[in-house]
GROMACS .gro file of C-alpha atoms in nm:
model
  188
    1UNK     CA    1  10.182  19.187  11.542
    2UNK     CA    2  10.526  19.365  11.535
    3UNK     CA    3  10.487  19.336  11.922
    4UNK     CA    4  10.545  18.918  11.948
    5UNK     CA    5  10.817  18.956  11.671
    6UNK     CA    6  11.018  19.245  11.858
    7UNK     CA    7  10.973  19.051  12.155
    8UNK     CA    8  11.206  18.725  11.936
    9UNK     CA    9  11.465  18.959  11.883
   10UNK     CA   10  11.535  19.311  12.105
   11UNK     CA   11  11.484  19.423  12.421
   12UNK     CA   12  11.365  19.799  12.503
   13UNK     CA   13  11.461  20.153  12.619
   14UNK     CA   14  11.407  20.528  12.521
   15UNK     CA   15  11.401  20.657  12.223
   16UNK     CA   16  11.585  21.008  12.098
   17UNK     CA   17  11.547  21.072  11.730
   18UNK     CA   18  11.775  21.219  11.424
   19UNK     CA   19  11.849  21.265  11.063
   20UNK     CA   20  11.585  21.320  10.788
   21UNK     CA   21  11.793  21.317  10.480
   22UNK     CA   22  11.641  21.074  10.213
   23UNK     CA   23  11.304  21.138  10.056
   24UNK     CA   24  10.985  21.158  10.230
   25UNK     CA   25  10.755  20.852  10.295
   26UNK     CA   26  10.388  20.876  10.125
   27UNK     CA   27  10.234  20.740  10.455
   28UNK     CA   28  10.244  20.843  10.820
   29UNK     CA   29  10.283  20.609  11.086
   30UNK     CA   30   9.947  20.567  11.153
   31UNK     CA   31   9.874  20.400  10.840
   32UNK     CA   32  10.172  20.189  10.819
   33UNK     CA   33  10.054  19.937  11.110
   34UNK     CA   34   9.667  19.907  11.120
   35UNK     CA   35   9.565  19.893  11.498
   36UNK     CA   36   9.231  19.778  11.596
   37UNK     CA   37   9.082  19.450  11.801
   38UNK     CA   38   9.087  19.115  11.548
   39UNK     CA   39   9.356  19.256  11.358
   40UNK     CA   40   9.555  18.942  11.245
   41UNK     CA   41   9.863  18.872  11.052
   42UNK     CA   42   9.986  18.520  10.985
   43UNK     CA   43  10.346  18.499  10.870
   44UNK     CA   44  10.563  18.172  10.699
   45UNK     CA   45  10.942  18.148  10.696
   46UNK     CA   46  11.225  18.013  10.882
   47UNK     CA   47  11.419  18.114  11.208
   48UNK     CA   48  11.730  17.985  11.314
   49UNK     CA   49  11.672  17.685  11.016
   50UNK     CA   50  11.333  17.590  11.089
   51UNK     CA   51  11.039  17.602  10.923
   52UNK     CA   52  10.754  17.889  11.138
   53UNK     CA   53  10.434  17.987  11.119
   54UNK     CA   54  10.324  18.210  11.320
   55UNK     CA   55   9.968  18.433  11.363
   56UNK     CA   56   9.947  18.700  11.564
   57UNK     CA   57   9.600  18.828  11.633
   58UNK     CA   58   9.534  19.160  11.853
   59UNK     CA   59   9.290  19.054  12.141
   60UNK     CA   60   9.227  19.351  12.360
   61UNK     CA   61   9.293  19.756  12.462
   62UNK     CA   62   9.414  19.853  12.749
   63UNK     CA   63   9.563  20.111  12.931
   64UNK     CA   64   9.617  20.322  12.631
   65UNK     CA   65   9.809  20.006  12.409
   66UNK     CA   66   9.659  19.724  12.178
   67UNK     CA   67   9.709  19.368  12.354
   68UNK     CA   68   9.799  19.055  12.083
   69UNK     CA   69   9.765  18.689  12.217
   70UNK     CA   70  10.148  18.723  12.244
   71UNK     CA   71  10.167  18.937  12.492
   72UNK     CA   72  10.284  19.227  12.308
   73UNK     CA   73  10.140  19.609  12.350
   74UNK     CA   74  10.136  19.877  12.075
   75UNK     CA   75  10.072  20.250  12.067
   76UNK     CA   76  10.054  20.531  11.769
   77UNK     CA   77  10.130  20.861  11.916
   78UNK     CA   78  10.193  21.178  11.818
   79UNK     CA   79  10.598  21.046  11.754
   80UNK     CA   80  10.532  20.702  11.608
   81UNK     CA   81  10.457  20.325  11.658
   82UNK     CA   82  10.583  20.213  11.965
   83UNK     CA   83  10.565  19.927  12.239
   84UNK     CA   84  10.565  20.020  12.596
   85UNK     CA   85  10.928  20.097  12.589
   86UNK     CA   86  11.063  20.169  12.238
   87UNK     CA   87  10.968  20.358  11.902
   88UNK     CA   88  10.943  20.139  11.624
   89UNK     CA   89  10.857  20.372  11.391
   90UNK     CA   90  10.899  20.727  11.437
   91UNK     CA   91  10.856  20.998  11.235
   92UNK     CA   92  10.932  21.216  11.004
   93UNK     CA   93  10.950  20.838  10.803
   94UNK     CA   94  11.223  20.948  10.539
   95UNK     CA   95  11.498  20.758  10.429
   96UNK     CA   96  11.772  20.788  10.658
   97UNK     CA   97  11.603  20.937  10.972
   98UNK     CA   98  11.749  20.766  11.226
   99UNK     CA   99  11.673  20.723  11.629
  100UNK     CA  100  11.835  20.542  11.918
  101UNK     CA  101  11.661  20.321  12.213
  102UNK     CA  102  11.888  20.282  12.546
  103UNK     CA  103  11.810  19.918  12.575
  104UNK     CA  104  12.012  19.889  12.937
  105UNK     CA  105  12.320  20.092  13.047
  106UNK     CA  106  12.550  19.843  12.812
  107UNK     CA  107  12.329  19.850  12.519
  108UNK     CA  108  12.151  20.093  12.280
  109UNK     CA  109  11.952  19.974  12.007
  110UNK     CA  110  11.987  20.184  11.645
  111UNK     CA  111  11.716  20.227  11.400
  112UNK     CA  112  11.752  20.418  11.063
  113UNK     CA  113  11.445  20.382  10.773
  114UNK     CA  114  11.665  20.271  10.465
  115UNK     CA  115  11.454  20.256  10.220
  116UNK     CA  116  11.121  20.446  10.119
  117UNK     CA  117  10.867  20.404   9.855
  118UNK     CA  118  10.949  20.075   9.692
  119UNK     CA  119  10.730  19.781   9.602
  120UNK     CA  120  10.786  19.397   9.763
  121UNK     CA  121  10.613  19.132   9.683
  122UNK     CA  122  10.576  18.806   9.980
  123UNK     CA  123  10.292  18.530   9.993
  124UNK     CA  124  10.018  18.757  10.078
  125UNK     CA  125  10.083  18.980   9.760
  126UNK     CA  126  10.257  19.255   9.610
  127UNK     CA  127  10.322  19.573   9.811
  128UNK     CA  128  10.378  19.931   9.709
  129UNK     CA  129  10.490  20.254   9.876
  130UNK     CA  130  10.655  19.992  10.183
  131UNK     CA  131  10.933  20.140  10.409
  132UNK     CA  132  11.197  19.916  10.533
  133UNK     CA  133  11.388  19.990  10.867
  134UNK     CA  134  11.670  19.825  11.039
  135UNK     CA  135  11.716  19.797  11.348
  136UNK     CA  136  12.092  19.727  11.487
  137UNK     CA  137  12.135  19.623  11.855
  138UNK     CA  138  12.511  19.548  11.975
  139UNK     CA  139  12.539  19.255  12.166
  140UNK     CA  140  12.911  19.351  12.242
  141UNK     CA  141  13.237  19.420  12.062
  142UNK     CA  142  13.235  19.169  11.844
  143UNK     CA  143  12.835  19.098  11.810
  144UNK     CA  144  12.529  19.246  11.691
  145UNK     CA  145  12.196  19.157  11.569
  146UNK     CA  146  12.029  19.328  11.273
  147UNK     CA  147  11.659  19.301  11.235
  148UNK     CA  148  11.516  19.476  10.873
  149UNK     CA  149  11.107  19.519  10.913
  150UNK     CA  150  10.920  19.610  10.577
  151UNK     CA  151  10.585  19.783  10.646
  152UNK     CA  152  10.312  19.799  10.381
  153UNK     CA  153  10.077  20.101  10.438
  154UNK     CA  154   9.727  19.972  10.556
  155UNK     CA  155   9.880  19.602  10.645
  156UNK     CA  156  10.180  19.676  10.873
  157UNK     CA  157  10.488  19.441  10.854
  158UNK     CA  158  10.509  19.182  10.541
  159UNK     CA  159  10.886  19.078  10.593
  160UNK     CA  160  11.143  19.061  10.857
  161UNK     CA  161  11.405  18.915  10.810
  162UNK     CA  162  11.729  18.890  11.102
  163UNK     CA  163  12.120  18.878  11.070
  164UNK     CA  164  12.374  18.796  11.347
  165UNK     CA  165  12.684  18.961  11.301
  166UNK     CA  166  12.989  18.825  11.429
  167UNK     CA  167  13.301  18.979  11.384
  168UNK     CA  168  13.338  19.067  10.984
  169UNK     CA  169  13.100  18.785  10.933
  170UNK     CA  170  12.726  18.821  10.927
  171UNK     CA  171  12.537  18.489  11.028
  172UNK     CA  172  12.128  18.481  10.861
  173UNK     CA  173  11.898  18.404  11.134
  174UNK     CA  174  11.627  18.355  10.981
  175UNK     CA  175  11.300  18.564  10.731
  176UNK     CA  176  10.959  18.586  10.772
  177UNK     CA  177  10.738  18.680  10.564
  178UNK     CA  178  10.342  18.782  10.523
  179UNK     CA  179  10.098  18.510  10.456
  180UNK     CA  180   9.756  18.620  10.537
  181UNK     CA  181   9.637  18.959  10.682
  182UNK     CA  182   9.308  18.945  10.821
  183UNK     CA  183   9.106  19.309  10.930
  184UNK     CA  184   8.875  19.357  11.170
  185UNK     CA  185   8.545  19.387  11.029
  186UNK     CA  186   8.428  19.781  11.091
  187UNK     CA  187   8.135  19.884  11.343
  188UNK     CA  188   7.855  19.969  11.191
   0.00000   0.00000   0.00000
């Protein structure tokens, strides 16, 4: 799910991580983006002015990552969520902890948790215990694009919402938020 939306906005690199000053998160990782095959999340909102909907459904496993019909590939590991070339989440998940992704040699995407432990309510429901982090990648100088995620624990991401920066001006891009969430029925 996060994988197709990541994929709309930032590119990837390694990840290094610091700061843990804020409270601590009631949830690890793990439980903030539910993983498993027919996981599907439909989300409603706009980008760039016009009206989306969009479902993303998990379709497969392989080589270690869950596939969606997207194309995108996620991973929990022992750090966090990640793709195949970024951390998404990492922990400790605390308000301020903060990490860094070298997206090329001319770009390096920031991420910092800025909020912890508060409730949000979007067309699928109302949400407690959510973590919200924001991810900041500098297109140059003068430009950058700030993507804000909101994670639910046992859903995964209910709202994400973009920015463009330009200058001292910052430009909405566009929000999207959580319609429908849809588990995989459990083996037997």
């Amino acid at each position: 799910m996060r994988l197709a939306l990541c994929a709309l906005f930032l590119l990837a690199g390694c990840a290094t991580t610091s700061g843990t000053a804020g409270p601590a998160a009631k949830h690890r990782v793990a439980e903030l983006q539910p993983l498993a095959v027919g996981n599907s999340w439909t989300y409603v909102g706009k980008m760039m002015g016009q009206p989306l909907e969009r479902t993303i459904t998990i379709t497969g496993f392989k080589d270690g990552f869950y596939v969606d019909d997207a194309n995108g590939r996620l991973a929990v590991d022992g750090e966090g969520l990640r793709d195949d070339k970024r951390y998404l989440l990492k922990e400790p998940l605390r308000q301020g902890a903060t990490w860094t992704s070298i997206v090329s040699v001319a770009s390096t995407e920031r991420y910092e948790v800025i909020d912890a432990g508060f409730t949000v309510s979007v067309p699928a429901g109302t949400f407690s215990d959510c973590i919200q982090v924001r991810g900041i990648n500098r297109i140059d100088k003068m430009r950058e694009l700030r993507t804000d995620w909101t994670y639910a624990p046992g859903v995964g991401i209910v709202r994400l919402a973009t920015t463009a920066k330009v200058g001292d001006k910052e430009l909405p891009q566009g929000v999207l938020e959580l319609r429908e969430f849809k588990q995989a029925a459990k083996a037997p």
